[in-house]
Every structure is written in structure tokens, then in C-alpha cells.
Short mmCIF file of C-alpha atoms in Angstrom, two decimals:
data_model
loop_
_atom_site.label_atom_id
_atom_site.label_comp_id
_atom_site.label_asym_id
_atom_site.label_seq_id
_atom_site.Cartn_x
_atom_site.Cartn_y
_atom_site.Cartn_z
CA MET V 4 -43.44 93.74 153.06
CA LYS V 5 -42.87 95.62 149.84
CA ILE V 6 -44.38 94.09 146.75
CA SER V 7 -44.53 95.12 143.14
CA VAL V 8 -47.34 93.91 140.90
CA THR V 9 -48.68 94.80 137.50
CA VAL V 10 -52.46 95.01 137.52
CA ASN V 11 -54.31 95.59 134.25
CA GLY V 12 -51.08 96.90 132.74
CA THR V 13 -50.28 99.37 135.53
CA ARG V 14 -47.39 98.74 137.85
CA TYR V 15 -47.99 99.25 141.59
CA GLU V 16 -45.57 99.15 144.49
CA ARG V 17 -47.13 98.80 147.90
CA ASP V 18 -46.28 97.78 151.42
CA VAL V 19 -48.51 94.91 152.58
CA GLU V 20 -48.85 92.74 155.67
CA PRO V 21 -48.02 89.09 154.90
CA ARG V 22 -51.56 88.06 155.81
CA THR V 23 -53.17 90.42 153.30
CA LEU V 24 -55.14 88.38 150.81
CA LEU V 25 -54.85 89.28 147.16
CA VAL V 26 -58.57 90.12 146.89
CA HIS V 27 -58.30 92.65 149.73
CA PHE V 28 -55.13 94.09 148.26
CA LEU V 29 -56.94 94.65 144.95
CA ARG V 30 -60.09 96.06 146.52
CA GLU V 31 -58.74 98.05 149.44
CA ASP V 32 -55.18 99.03 148.52
CA LEU V 33 -55.77 99.56 144.81
CA GLY V 34 -59.46 100.45 144.92
CA LEU V 35 -60.34 97.86 142.28
CA THR V 36 -63.65 96.72 143.72
CA GLY V 37 -64.80 94.85 140.62
CA THR V 38 -63.35 91.67 142.13
CA HIS V 39 -65.86 90.45 144.71
CA VAL V 40 -65.53 88.60 148.00
CA GLY V 41 -68.24 85.98 148.06
CA CYS V 42 -67.90 82.89 150.23
CA ASP V 43 -64.37 83.64 151.44
CA THR V 44 -63.69 79.89 151.58
CA SER V 45 -62.38 79.32 148.02
CA TYR V 46 -65.63 77.76 146.83
CA CYS V 47 -67.66 80.40 145.04
CA GLY V 48 -65.17 81.95 142.61
CA ALA V 49 -66.55 85.52 142.81
CA CYS V 50 -62.96 86.61 143.54
CA THR V 51 -61.49 84.99 140.40
CA VAL V 52 -58.69 86.97 138.73
CA LEU V 53 -55.95 86.01 136.31
CA VAL V 54 -52.43 85.78 137.75
CA ASP V 55 -49.82 85.36 135.03
CA GLY V 56 -52.62 84.31 132.70
CA ARG V 57 -54.16 81.60 134.88
CA SER V 58 -57.45 81.91 136.73
CA VAL V 59 -57.10 81.76 140.52
CA LYS V 60 -59.20 82.53 143.55
CA SER V 61 -57.81 85.75 144.98
CA CYS V 62 -59.40 85.14 148.40
CA THR V 63 -57.04 82.18 148.79
CA PHE V 64 -53.87 83.83 147.58
CA LEU V 65 -51.45 85.92 149.65
CA ALA V 66 -50.72 89.32 148.16
CA VAL V 67 -47.05 88.80 149.02
CA ALA V 68 -47.04 85.65 146.91
CA ALA V 69 -48.14 87.77 143.93
CA ASP V 70 -44.98 89.88 144.11
CA GLY V 71 -43.74 90.34 140.55
CA ALA V 72 -46.90 88.90 138.97
CA GLU V 73 -49.07 90.22 136.15
CA ILE V 74 -52.68 90.34 137.26
CA THR V 75 -55.83 90.92 135.24
CA THR V 76 -59.09 91.83 136.97
CA VAL V 77 -62.50 92.46 135.45
CA GLU V 78 -61.62 96.17 135.25
CA GLY V 79 -58.83 95.30 132.83
CA LEU V 80 -61.01 93.73 130.14
CA ALA V 81 -62.77 96.64 128.44
CA ALA V 82 -60.56 98.65 126.09
CA ASP V 83 -61.22 102.16 124.80
CA GLY V 84 -64.76 102.12 126.12
CA GLU V 85 -65.55 98.88 124.27
CA LEU V 86 -66.70 95.92 126.32
CA HIS V 87 -64.63 92.75 126.05
CA PRO V 88 -66.54 90.14 124.00
CA VAL V 89 -67.15 88.12 127.17
CA GLN V 90 -68.61 91.17 128.92
CA GLU V 91 -70.69 91.88 125.84
CA GLY V 92 -71.90 88.28 125.89
CA PHE V 93 -73.09 88.58 129.50
CA TRP V 94 -74.89 91.82 128.51
CA GLU V 95 -76.46 90.48 125.32
CA ARG V 96 -77.47 87.10 126.70
CA HIS V 97 -78.52 88.36 130.13
CA GLY V 98 -75.88 86.19 131.80
CA LEU V 99 -76.61 87.61 135.23
CA GLN V 100 -79.41 88.22 137.66
CA CYS V 101 -78.11 89.90 140.83
CA GLY V 102 -74.65 90.22 139.27
CA PHE V 103 -72.59 89.35 142.33
CA CYS V 104 -70.89 86.32 140.80
CA THR V 105 -70.47 88.03 137.41
CA PRO V 106 -66.89 89.35 137.68
CA GLY V 107 -65.67 85.89 138.61
CA MET V 108 -67.79 84.21 135.95
CA ILE V 109 -66.39 86.59 133.37
CA MET V 110 -62.77 86.04 134.40
CA SER V 111 -63.17 82.25 134.34
CA SER V 112 -64.82 82.52 130.92
CA VAL V 113 -61.99 84.67 129.60
CA ALA V 114 -59.47 82.07 130.82
CA LEU V 115 -61.49 79.26 129.24
CA LEU V 116 -61.77 80.94 125.84
CA GLU V 117 -58.07 81.71 125.74
CA GLU V 118 -57.37 78.01 126.18
CA ASN V 119 -60.26 76.66 124.15
CA PRO V 120 -61.82 79.01 121.56
CA SER V 121 -64.62 76.57 120.67
CA PRO V 122 -65.82 74.91 123.86
CA SER V 123 -68.83 72.63 123.84
CA GLU V 124 -71.67 73.35 126.24
CA ALA V 125 -70.36 70.61 128.54
CA GLU V 126 -66.87 72.09 128.44
CA ILE V 127 -68.23 75.53 129.35
CA ARG V 128 -70.14 74.12 132.29
CA HIS V 129 -67.10 72.12 133.42
CA ALA V 130 -64.83 75.18 133.12
CA LEU V 131 -67.19 77.16 135.36
CA GLU V 132 -67.44 74.48 138.07
CA GLY V 133 -65.44 76.74 140.39
CA ASN V 134 -67.90 79.62 140.04
CA LEU V 135 -71.21 79.53 141.86
CA CYS V 136 -74.26 81.59 140.93
CA ARG V 137 -76.72 81.67 143.82
CA CYS V 138 -79.42 83.04 141.50
CA THR V 139 -78.86 79.80 139.55
CA GLY V 140 -78.58 81.71 136.30
CA TYR V 141 -76.32 79.16 134.69
CA HIS V 142 -78.39 78.71 131.56
CA ASN V 143 -77.86 82.25 130.32
CA ILE V 144 -74.26 82.26 131.53
CA VAL V 145 -73.58 79.38 129.16
CA LEU V 146 -75.31 81.32 126.36
CA ALA V 147 -73.15 84.35 127.21
CA VAL V 148 -69.96 82.32 126.89
CA GLN V 149 -71.15 80.82 123.59
CA TYR V 150 -71.88 84.34 122.33
CA ALA V 151 -68.40 85.50 123.36
CA ALA V 152 -66.71 82.44 121.84
CA ALA V 153 -68.35 83.16 118.48
CA LYS V 154 -67.41 86.86 118.64
CA LEU V 155 -63.81 86.04 119.50
CA ARG V 156 -63.65 83.63 116.56
CA GLY V 157 -64.93 86.42 114.34
CA GLU V 158 -68.24 84.68 113.76
CA GLN V 159 -71.84 85.77 114.12
CA PRO V 160 -73.02 84.78 117.63
CA PRO V 161 -75.83 82.20 117.66
CA PRO V 162 -79.29 83.63 118.38
CA ALA V 163 -80.46 83.43 121.98
CA ASP V 164 -82.82 80.54 122.62
CA TRP V 165 -85.61 82.96 123.54
CA GLU V 166 -85.18 84.61 120.13
CA GLU V 167 -85.67 81.25 118.45
CA VAL V 168 -88.67 80.46 120.61
CA GLY V 169 -90.24 83.89 120.21
CA ALA V 170 -89.60 84.23 116.48
CA MET Q 6 -67.46 89.35 157.62
CA THR Q 7 -63.90 89.07 156.54
CA MET Q 8 -61.79 86.05 157.13
CA TYR Q 9 -58.16 86.80 157.70
CA PRO Q 10 -55.46 84.50 158.94
CA ARG Q 11 -53.77 85.40 162.22
CA LYS Q 12 -50.58 87.39 161.80
CA PHE Q 13 -47.54 85.47 160.65
CA ASP Q 14 -44.10 86.10 159.25
CA TYR Q 15 -43.52 85.32 155.59
CA VAL Q 16 -40.36 84.19 153.90
CA ALA Q 17 -40.06 83.46 150.18
CA VAL Q 18 -37.09 81.09 149.93
CA GLY Q 19 -34.85 80.58 146.91
CA SER Q 20 -33.99 76.93 147.49
CA VAL Q 21 -35.26 73.83 149.25
CA ALA Q 22 -32.23 73.95 151.56
CA GLU Q 23 -33.27 77.46 152.63
CA ALA Q 24 -36.82 76.25 153.23
CA VAL Q 25 -35.57 73.36 155.35
CA GLU Q 26 -33.38 75.70 157.36
CA ALA Q 27 -36.28 78.11 157.92
CA LEU Q 28 -38.51 75.22 159.03
CA ARG Q 29 -35.82 73.86 161.34
CA ALA Q 30 -34.99 77.21 162.91
CA THR Q 31 -38.55 78.48 163.37
CA GLU Q 32 -40.94 76.89 165.82
CA GLY Q 33 -44.40 76.59 164.27
CA ALA Q 34 -43.36 77.37 160.69
CA LYS Q 35 -45.27 75.79 157.78
CA VAL Q 36 -44.24 75.31 154.19
CA MET Q 37 -46.51 76.61 151.41
CA ALA Q 38 -46.50 75.85 147.68
CA GLY Q 39 -49.87 76.81 146.13
CA GLY Q 40 -51.54 77.33 149.49
CA MET Q 41 -54.81 75.70 148.44
CA SER Q 42 -54.90 73.53 151.56
CA LEU Q 43 -52.91 75.74 153.93
CA LEU Q 44 -54.61 79.10 153.40
CA PRO Q 45 -58.20 77.91 153.99
CA LEU Q 46 -57.07 76.33 157.27
CA MET Q 47 -55.35 79.57 158.24
CA LYS Q 48 -58.37 81.68 157.30
CA MET Q 49 -60.63 79.47 159.41
CA ARG Q 50 -57.95 79.76 162.12
CA LEU Q 51 -57.73 76.01 162.47
CA LEU Q 52 -54.03 76.52 161.90
CA SER Q 53 -51.90 79.54 162.79
CA PRO Q 54 -48.30 79.08 161.74
CA THR Q 55 -45.77 81.54 163.11
CA THR Q 56 -44.07 81.70 159.71
CA VAL Q 57 -45.15 80.74 156.23
CA VAL Q 58 -42.20 79.42 154.23
CA ASP Q 59 -43.14 79.96 150.59
CA ILE Q 60 -41.36 77.61 148.19
CA GLY Q 61 -43.33 79.01 145.23
CA ARG Q 62 -40.28 80.71 143.76
CA VAL Q 63 -37.78 77.87 144.12
CA PRO Q 64 -36.42 77.10 140.64
CA GLY Q 65 -36.38 73.57 139.24
CA LEU Q 66 -39.36 72.15 141.12
CA ASP Q 67 -42.02 72.67 138.48
CA SER Q 68 -41.22 69.90 136.02
CA ILE Q 69 -42.38 66.38 135.29
CA GLU Q 70 -39.40 64.29 134.25
CA ASP Q 71 -39.11 60.94 132.53
CA ARG Q 72 -36.38 59.07 134.41
CA GLY Q 73 -36.50 55.79 132.52
CA ASP Q 74 -38.25 53.48 134.95
CA HIS Q 75 -40.25 56.21 136.68
CA LEU Q 76 -41.73 59.69 136.36
CA ALA Q 77 -40.69 62.39 138.82
CA ILE Q 78 -43.23 65.11 139.61
CA GLY Q 79 -41.69 68.14 141.32
CA ALA Q 80 -43.08 70.00 144.31
CA LEU Q 81 -44.38 72.93 142.27
CA VAL Q 82 -46.19 70.98 139.56
CA ARG Q 83 -49.81 72.20 139.64
CA HIS Q 84 -52.79 69.86 139.51
CA ALA Q 85 -53.68 71.23 136.07
CA ASP Q 86 -50.20 70.37 134.77
CA THR Q 87 -50.25 66.86 136.25
CA ALA Q 88 -53.67 66.32 134.67
CA ALA Q 89 -52.62 67.54 131.21
CA ASN Q 90 -49.13 66.02 131.07
CA GLU Q 91 -48.68 63.42 128.32
CA LEU Q 92 -46.22 61.32 130.34
CA VAL Q 93 -48.60 61.13 133.28
CA ARG Q 94 -51.56 60.39 131.04
CA THR Q 95 -49.62 57.59 129.36
CA HIS Q 96 -47.87 55.96 132.31
CA ALA Q 97 -50.12 56.89 135.22
CA PRO Q 98 -53.67 57.57 134.01
CA ALA Q 99 -55.00 57.07 137.55
CA LEU Q 100 -52.99 60.08 138.69
CA ALA Q 101 -53.85 62.20 135.64
CA THR Q 102 -57.54 61.54 136.23
CA ALA Q 103 -57.29 62.17 139.98
CA ALA Q 104 -55.50 65.47 139.32
CA SER Q 105 -58.14 66.48 136.77
CA LEU Q 106 -60.84 65.86 139.40
CA THR Q 107 -59.08 67.74 142.21
CA GLY Q 108 -60.78 70.96 143.35
CA ASP Q 109 -61.98 73.14 140.50
CA VAL Q 110 -60.28 74.95 137.62
CA GLN Q 111 -58.90 77.77 139.78
CA VAL Q 112 -57.69 75.39 142.48
CA ARG Q 113 -56.02 73.18 139.87
CA ASN Q 114 -54.26 76.23 138.45
CA ARG Q 115 -52.68 77.06 141.79
CA GLY Q 116 -52.55 73.95 143.99
CA THR Q 117 -49.81 71.37 143.58
CA THR Q 118 -49.87 67.59 143.39
CA CYS Q 119 -47.17 67.32 146.06
CA GLY Q 120 -48.97 69.85 148.26
CA SER Q 121 -52.16 67.83 148.17
CA LEU Q 122 -50.22 64.67 149.07
CA ALA Q 123 -48.39 66.40 151.95
CA HIS Q 124 -51.69 67.76 153.26
CA ALA Q 125 -52.98 64.16 153.43
CA ASP Q 126 -56.66 64.96 153.46
CA LEU Q 127 -58.71 61.83 154.00
CA ALA Q 128 -60.88 62.60 150.97
CA ALA Q 129 -58.30 63.93 148.50
CA ASP Q 130 -58.03 62.34 145.06
CA GLN Q 131 -54.36 62.01 144.21
CA THR Q 132 -53.55 60.29 147.50
CA ALA Q 133 -55.43 57.16 146.40
CA ALA Q 134 -53.78 57.31 142.98
CA VAL Q 135 -50.22 57.36 144.34
CA LEU Q 136 -51.04 54.46 146.67
CA ALA Q 137 -52.37 52.39 143.77
CA LEU Q 138 -49.44 53.36 141.56
CA GLY Q 139 -46.90 52.31 144.20
CA ALA Q 140 -45.29 55.74 144.26
CA THR Q 141 -42.32 56.88 146.29
CA LEU Q 142 -42.28 60.28 147.96
CA VAL Q 143 -39.01 62.11 148.37
CA ALA Q 144 -38.58 64.32 151.43
CA GLN Q 145 -35.71 66.73 152.00
CA GLY Q 146 -34.76 67.57 155.58
CA PRO Q 147 -31.77 68.90 157.53
CA SER Q 148 -29.81 65.65 157.05
CA GLY Q 149 -30.54 65.20 153.34
CA THR Q 150 -33.25 63.42 151.40
CA ARG Q 151 -35.10 60.22 152.16
CA GLU Q 152 -37.51 58.13 150.15
CA ILE Q 153 -40.85 57.25 151.68
CA PRO Q 154 -43.03 54.56 150.07
CA ALA Q 155 -46.60 55.80 149.53
CA ASP Q 156 -47.79 52.97 151.78
CA GLU Q 157 -45.92 54.53 154.70
CA PHE Q 158 -46.62 58.16 153.83
CA PHE Q 159 -50.26 58.55 154.87
CA VAL Q 160 -50.17 58.10 158.63
CA ASP Q 161 -53.55 59.40 159.76
CA THR Q 162 -56.15 62.10 159.06
CA LEU Q 163 -54.24 65.18 157.80
CA THR Q 164 -51.03 63.53 158.99
CA SER Q 165 -48.21 62.42 156.71
CA ALA Q 166 -44.87 60.84 157.49
CA LEU Q 167 -43.14 64.18 156.85
CA GLU Q 168 -41.26 65.69 159.79
CA PRO Q 169 -41.98 69.36 160.59
CA ASP Q 170 -38.63 70.36 159.07
CA GLU Q 171 -39.00 68.29 155.90
CA VAL Q 172 -40.22 69.41 152.48
CA LEU Q 173 -41.81 67.00 150.01
CA VAL Q 174 -39.66 67.71 146.95
CA GLU Q 175 -41.03 65.19 144.48
CA VAL Q 176 -43.20 62.15 143.99
CA ARG Q 177 -41.90 59.31 141.85
CA ILE Q 178 -44.33 57.18 139.91
CA PRO Q 179 -42.96 53.85 138.69
CA LYS Q 180 -43.78 52.93 135.11
CA GLY Q 181 -45.18 49.52 134.36
CA GLY Q 182 -48.38 47.59 134.70
CA THR Q 183 -51.01 47.34 132.01
CA GLY Q 184 -53.43 49.96 133.24
CA SER Q 185 -54.59 52.24 136.02
CA ALA Q 186 -57.67 54.33 136.72
CA TYR Q 187 -59.37 56.51 139.30
CA ASP Q 188 -63.03 57.34 139.83
CA LYS Q 189 -65.10 58.91 142.57
CA LEU Q 190 -68.38 60.37 143.69
CA GLY Q 191 -67.83 64.04 144.54
CA ARG Q 192 -69.43 65.88 147.43
CA ARG Q 193 -71.18 68.26 145.05
CA GLY Q 194 -72.49 65.41 142.93
CA GLY Q 195 -70.94 63.93 139.83
CA ARG Q 196 -67.21 64.14 140.24
CA SER Q 197 -67.02 67.67 141.70
CA ASP Q 198 -65.31 68.48 144.98
CA TYR Q 199 -63.66 66.16 147.50
CA ALA Q 200 -64.54 62.48 147.30
CA VAL Q 201 -67.48 61.14 149.25
CA ALA Q 202 -65.78 57.94 148.18
CA GLY Q 203 -63.24 57.23 145.48
CA ALA Q 204 -61.01 54.41 144.33
CA ALA Q 205 -57.83 54.05 142.32
CA ALA Q 206 -56.69 50.80 140.74
CA TRP Q 207 -53.47 49.66 139.10
CA VAL Q 208 -53.17 46.30 137.38
CA GLU Q 209 -50.75 44.11 135.51
CA ARG Q 210 -52.16 41.50 133.20
CA SER Q 211 -50.27 38.83 131.36
CA ASN Q 212 -51.79 36.35 128.87
CA GLY Q 213 -55.26 37.28 130.07
CA THR Q 214 -54.53 36.71 133.75
CA VAL Q 215 -54.28 39.48 136.32
CA THR Q 216 -50.80 38.97 137.77
CA ALA Q 217 -50.61 41.97 140.10
CA ALA Q 218 -52.93 44.66 141.40
CA ARG Q 219 -52.99 47.56 143.78
CA VAL Q 220 -56.26 49.19 144.78
CA ALA Q 221 -56.71 52.18 147.10
CA LEU Q 222 -59.65 54.02 148.62
CA THR Q 223 -60.13 57.65 149.55
CA GLY Q 224 -62.91 59.39 151.45
CA VAL Q 225 -63.95 56.13 153.03
CA GLY Q 226 -61.80 55.78 156.13
CA THR Q 227 -59.60 57.94 158.35
CA LYS Q 228 -56.93 58.11 155.68
CA PRO Q 229 -56.33 56.98 152.10
CA THR Q 230 -55.76 53.28 152.31
CA ARG Q 231 -55.07 50.13 150.28
CA ALA Q 232 -57.96 47.73 149.74
CA ARG Q 233 -55.89 44.58 150.15
CA GLY Q 234 -58.83 42.19 150.13
CA VAL Q 235 -59.72 43.37 146.63
CA GLU Q 236 -56.14 43.00 145.44
CA GLU Q 237 -55.96 39.45 146.77
CA ALA Q 238 -59.25 38.58 145.14
CA ILE Q 239 -58.54 39.98 141.68
CA VAL Q 240 -55.01 38.59 141.23
CA GLY Q 241 -55.07 35.23 139.45
CA THR Q 242 -58.44 35.87 137.82
CA ASP Q 243 -59.15 36.71 134.19
CA GLY Q 244 -60.27 40.22 135.20
CA SER Q 245 -63.77 39.56 133.87
CA ALA Q 246 -66.82 41.50 134.99
CA SER Q 247 -67.75 38.74 137.43
CA ALA Q 248 -64.21 38.60 138.84
CA ILE Q 249 -64.30 42.37 139.35
CA GLU Q 250 -67.68 42.18 141.02
CA ALA Q 251 -66.50 39.47 143.40
CA ALA Q 252 -63.27 41.31 144.23
CA ALA Q 253 -65.07 44.64 144.80
CA ARG Q 254 -67.21 43.01 147.48
CA ARG Q 255 -64.08 42.98 149.64
CA ALA Q 256 -63.58 46.77 149.21
CA VAL Q 257 -63.70 47.72 152.88
CA GLU Q 258 -62.25 44.52 154.34
CA GLY Q 259 -59.89 45.67 157.11
CA VAL Q 260 -60.78 49.33 156.52
CA THR Q 261 -62.28 51.46 159.31
CA VAL Q 262 -65.18 53.09 157.48
CA LEU Q 263 -65.90 56.57 158.76
CA GLU Q 264 -69.34 58.14 158.80
CA ASP Q 265 -69.30 61.84 157.93
CA LEU Q 266 -71.61 64.63 156.75
CA TYR Q 267 -71.76 63.02 153.32
CA GLY Q 268 -72.76 59.51 154.21
CA SER Q 269 -73.32 56.78 156.77
CA GLU Q 270 -70.88 53.91 157.22
CA GLU Q 271 -73.18 51.66 155.25
CA TYR Q 272 -73.46 54.12 152.36
CA LYS Q 273 -69.72 54.72 152.25
CA ALA Q 274 -69.02 50.99 152.24
CA HIS Q 275 -71.49 50.61 149.37
CA LEU Q 276 -69.85 53.44 147.41
CA ALA Q 277 -66.41 51.95 148.05
CA GLU Q 278 -67.57 48.74 146.40
CA VAL Q 279 -69.10 50.60 143.45
CA TYR Q 280 -66.05 52.76 142.81
CA VAL Q 281 -63.55 49.95 143.30
CA ALA Q 282 -65.45 48.01 140.64
CA ARG Q 283 -65.46 51.00 138.28
CA ALA Q 284 -61.77 51.77 138.80
CA LEU Q 285 -60.83 48.12 138.30
CA ALA Q 286 -62.95 47.82 135.18
CA ALA Q 287 -61.39 50.95 133.71
CA ALA Q 288 -57.86 49.84 134.62
CA LEU Q 289 -58.47 46.43 133.05
CA GLY Q 290 -60.32 47.86 130.04
#
């Protein structure tokens, strides 16, 4: 089946089998391997992308159902060599250990901050309930999102808790 | 390892009538809205439809309408929209809460309220809410539409009253009553994931007396089911904490409690009592 999708601002037309999952379409047909396949059972969220602005799990999404959609993957966040504030937050606050869940964590965080620019810690944790980190690095992931939220609001990010402790 | 569904044909229909015709004409076809229930089953190859009939592009199915004495929630209304909708939050808080506790953020962005109802999982959230709210489900088939009361809709585990060539086009939630609520214990702790056990309650109170009540359980038995013993016990009382406690003791009366990976029969029966009490207290609060 022929489909036409816009991914990170570029329009692609491709022929896909109906059973092709969106995550495989992105990784294998378009070569965008930033989106990861984790659990493959719609639990872990490593495959999270934005479809028409809403976060979804691309392992549980038929590529044919995305025909005509606007998709954003982790590759679409940085602009002109500058990291997106959420990416910067994960860098600055060490919001990853092995990094496998990171693309999904970042996409869910981007979706959260577009909806809610000033989330509380509880709201951040709730918004990331569909993203699992097997390294259990949630603490710094929350700090990363708080850093990004401040940056996006044009404010100075709060110091990391280890900075406060070590000062 | 990669999990792919078996091969199937795909048709994106432009109307419900087209979907019904595709379902009627194609042996083994299945309808898909968000696909949050269907696709995992297909990937695990527990289900291999010959054709997936995608209603995701049918216009006019994605709204929540105020129709005077009831709300109508269309087949393409996502869980996130049901949860956030002011009408639902005002007139059917049990359903708004159940939708907000369905799946996770990504699932709520894609999956639909009607899809979850049609899937009829024994531990889904919104199933209990529509039972307690006395909803009506509207199915469209080859010979037109028919209305199915929620009480007749959930037939058995993963089995609804829908015929293979019918599409659930909307769920109607009657207005009325003085309160409703839903609460659960989730499989991942707190309120996350499918219900280990959950309960929805709807009540009507007049001059301090509970005059009508509907209470429903999910995750406890083979299907979402009314807790009629509780309803009988709470009606006519003042809805006080002690009345709630006494009524909740009848939570699993007449219900076949099912042991599963998440709990023994005894534990599930205990949770049913706890969550019935919480839902009732919130609905009466």
C-alpha cells in the first residue's frame, strides 16, 4: 500500500505492507533508528513518537494508519546543531544510564511540556508512566524534565540536587 | 526478536456503512479504531484477522455531544479526550476517572473509549463505569442500528454482544443521579495498568436517603459485572460510612471471583470490598 507521511518536516512516499508497524517503517524504511524497539508489547514506551502532535507507541501503530500524518521522532528535535531543551536537560542532568529508553523518555517529555509548561514532580512522573527505564534512572529523568521545563519557560534551570549537596 | 502480525488485508473506510459492508462481506475481518487492544493481540498472534477494517478516518465519530438527557460519546473519542471532557467530568465522573486511569499516556492518546468497551477485557476500567452509569451502547450493522443496554453488552471474557458485522458507533451516558466514581488497584501498583480489582458506583440521593444505586466491578470475575447485593444494601440508607461498610461486604455476592496472576480468589474478593467502599464513598461524597 502506498502511504505518504511527513516525518520531521520531510515528506516521504513509500510502499508498505499493511502489517508493517510504524516503528519498523521509521527504522527500516526511513533509516531513522533513533526510535527504539524495546518490549514490543506496548508497555515500555521506547518507541514513543509524536503523531499529529500526540505521543503514541509506534510499535503498536500500523504504518498504513499513519498515512497523511505528521510525525516527529527524536531525530527531529535538535535544530541547527542545537539540542532541544529536553535533550539538553537529559545531558545536563544525566537523565540516562544505558540510554535505551531515552528517545522515548524524551518524546514523552516533549509532549508533556507542550501541554503543561510547569509540571509538578508528581505530574512529570505520572506523564512518564508509559515509559520504563530498566536502569531505574527515574530520579535524574525527573530532574532532566524540570531542567527542560525551566529552559522552555525562559528561566534559569534549578541546580541539580548533587550540586546542592556537594556545594 | 521482532513481533509482527500475520499478513492481513487493510481497508481504511470512509463511513460506518462501508465498514459494516466490509465486515459482512469478508470472513474473519476485524474492525479497528485506535488498535490498542487489537494490535497487541495480532502481534502475539492470538488473533489473525484476514482483513483489518480501519474506521480511524470516518468523519463525525470523534465528538462528545450533549443530547439533553444524555451524553453521546462517538466511536473515535480517545481515552484522553473522554478523561478531559468537561461534560463527562460533570455528568459522568466515574467514566472520566476510568478513562484517565486506562493504559498510559500514549495508550490514552490513541485508544478509544468505544474500542475498549467493544474489546470487553475483564479487567478494563471504563467497562465498569458504563455499567454503573446505566449506559446504552449503539451498534450499527447491515440492518441498521440497535441499542444495547450496558447490562446486556458484556457477555463473557473478551466477548461483547456485538455481532461480527456490527460496529459500536457510540455509547450514551444518561445524565442524572447525584454522583458517580471509579477507583481501582492497578497491576503495576497504585492505579497504573489494568485493574487487579476496580469498582464504579453511581448513586442518587434525595433528602439524605440513597434512593437508587448502581455498582459494578472489574478485574474480579470473568467479565465486568454489577454488584447487585451492594446496590440492594445501600439503597434506603443514609449513605453513611457504616452503611457503606455494610453494603461493601456484599461486593462479590453472586459474582464468580476469578483467581489470576495478580491475586487469589480471597484477595480479589477482599479488594472488591475495599474498592466498592471507596467508589461508593466518593460517589456519595
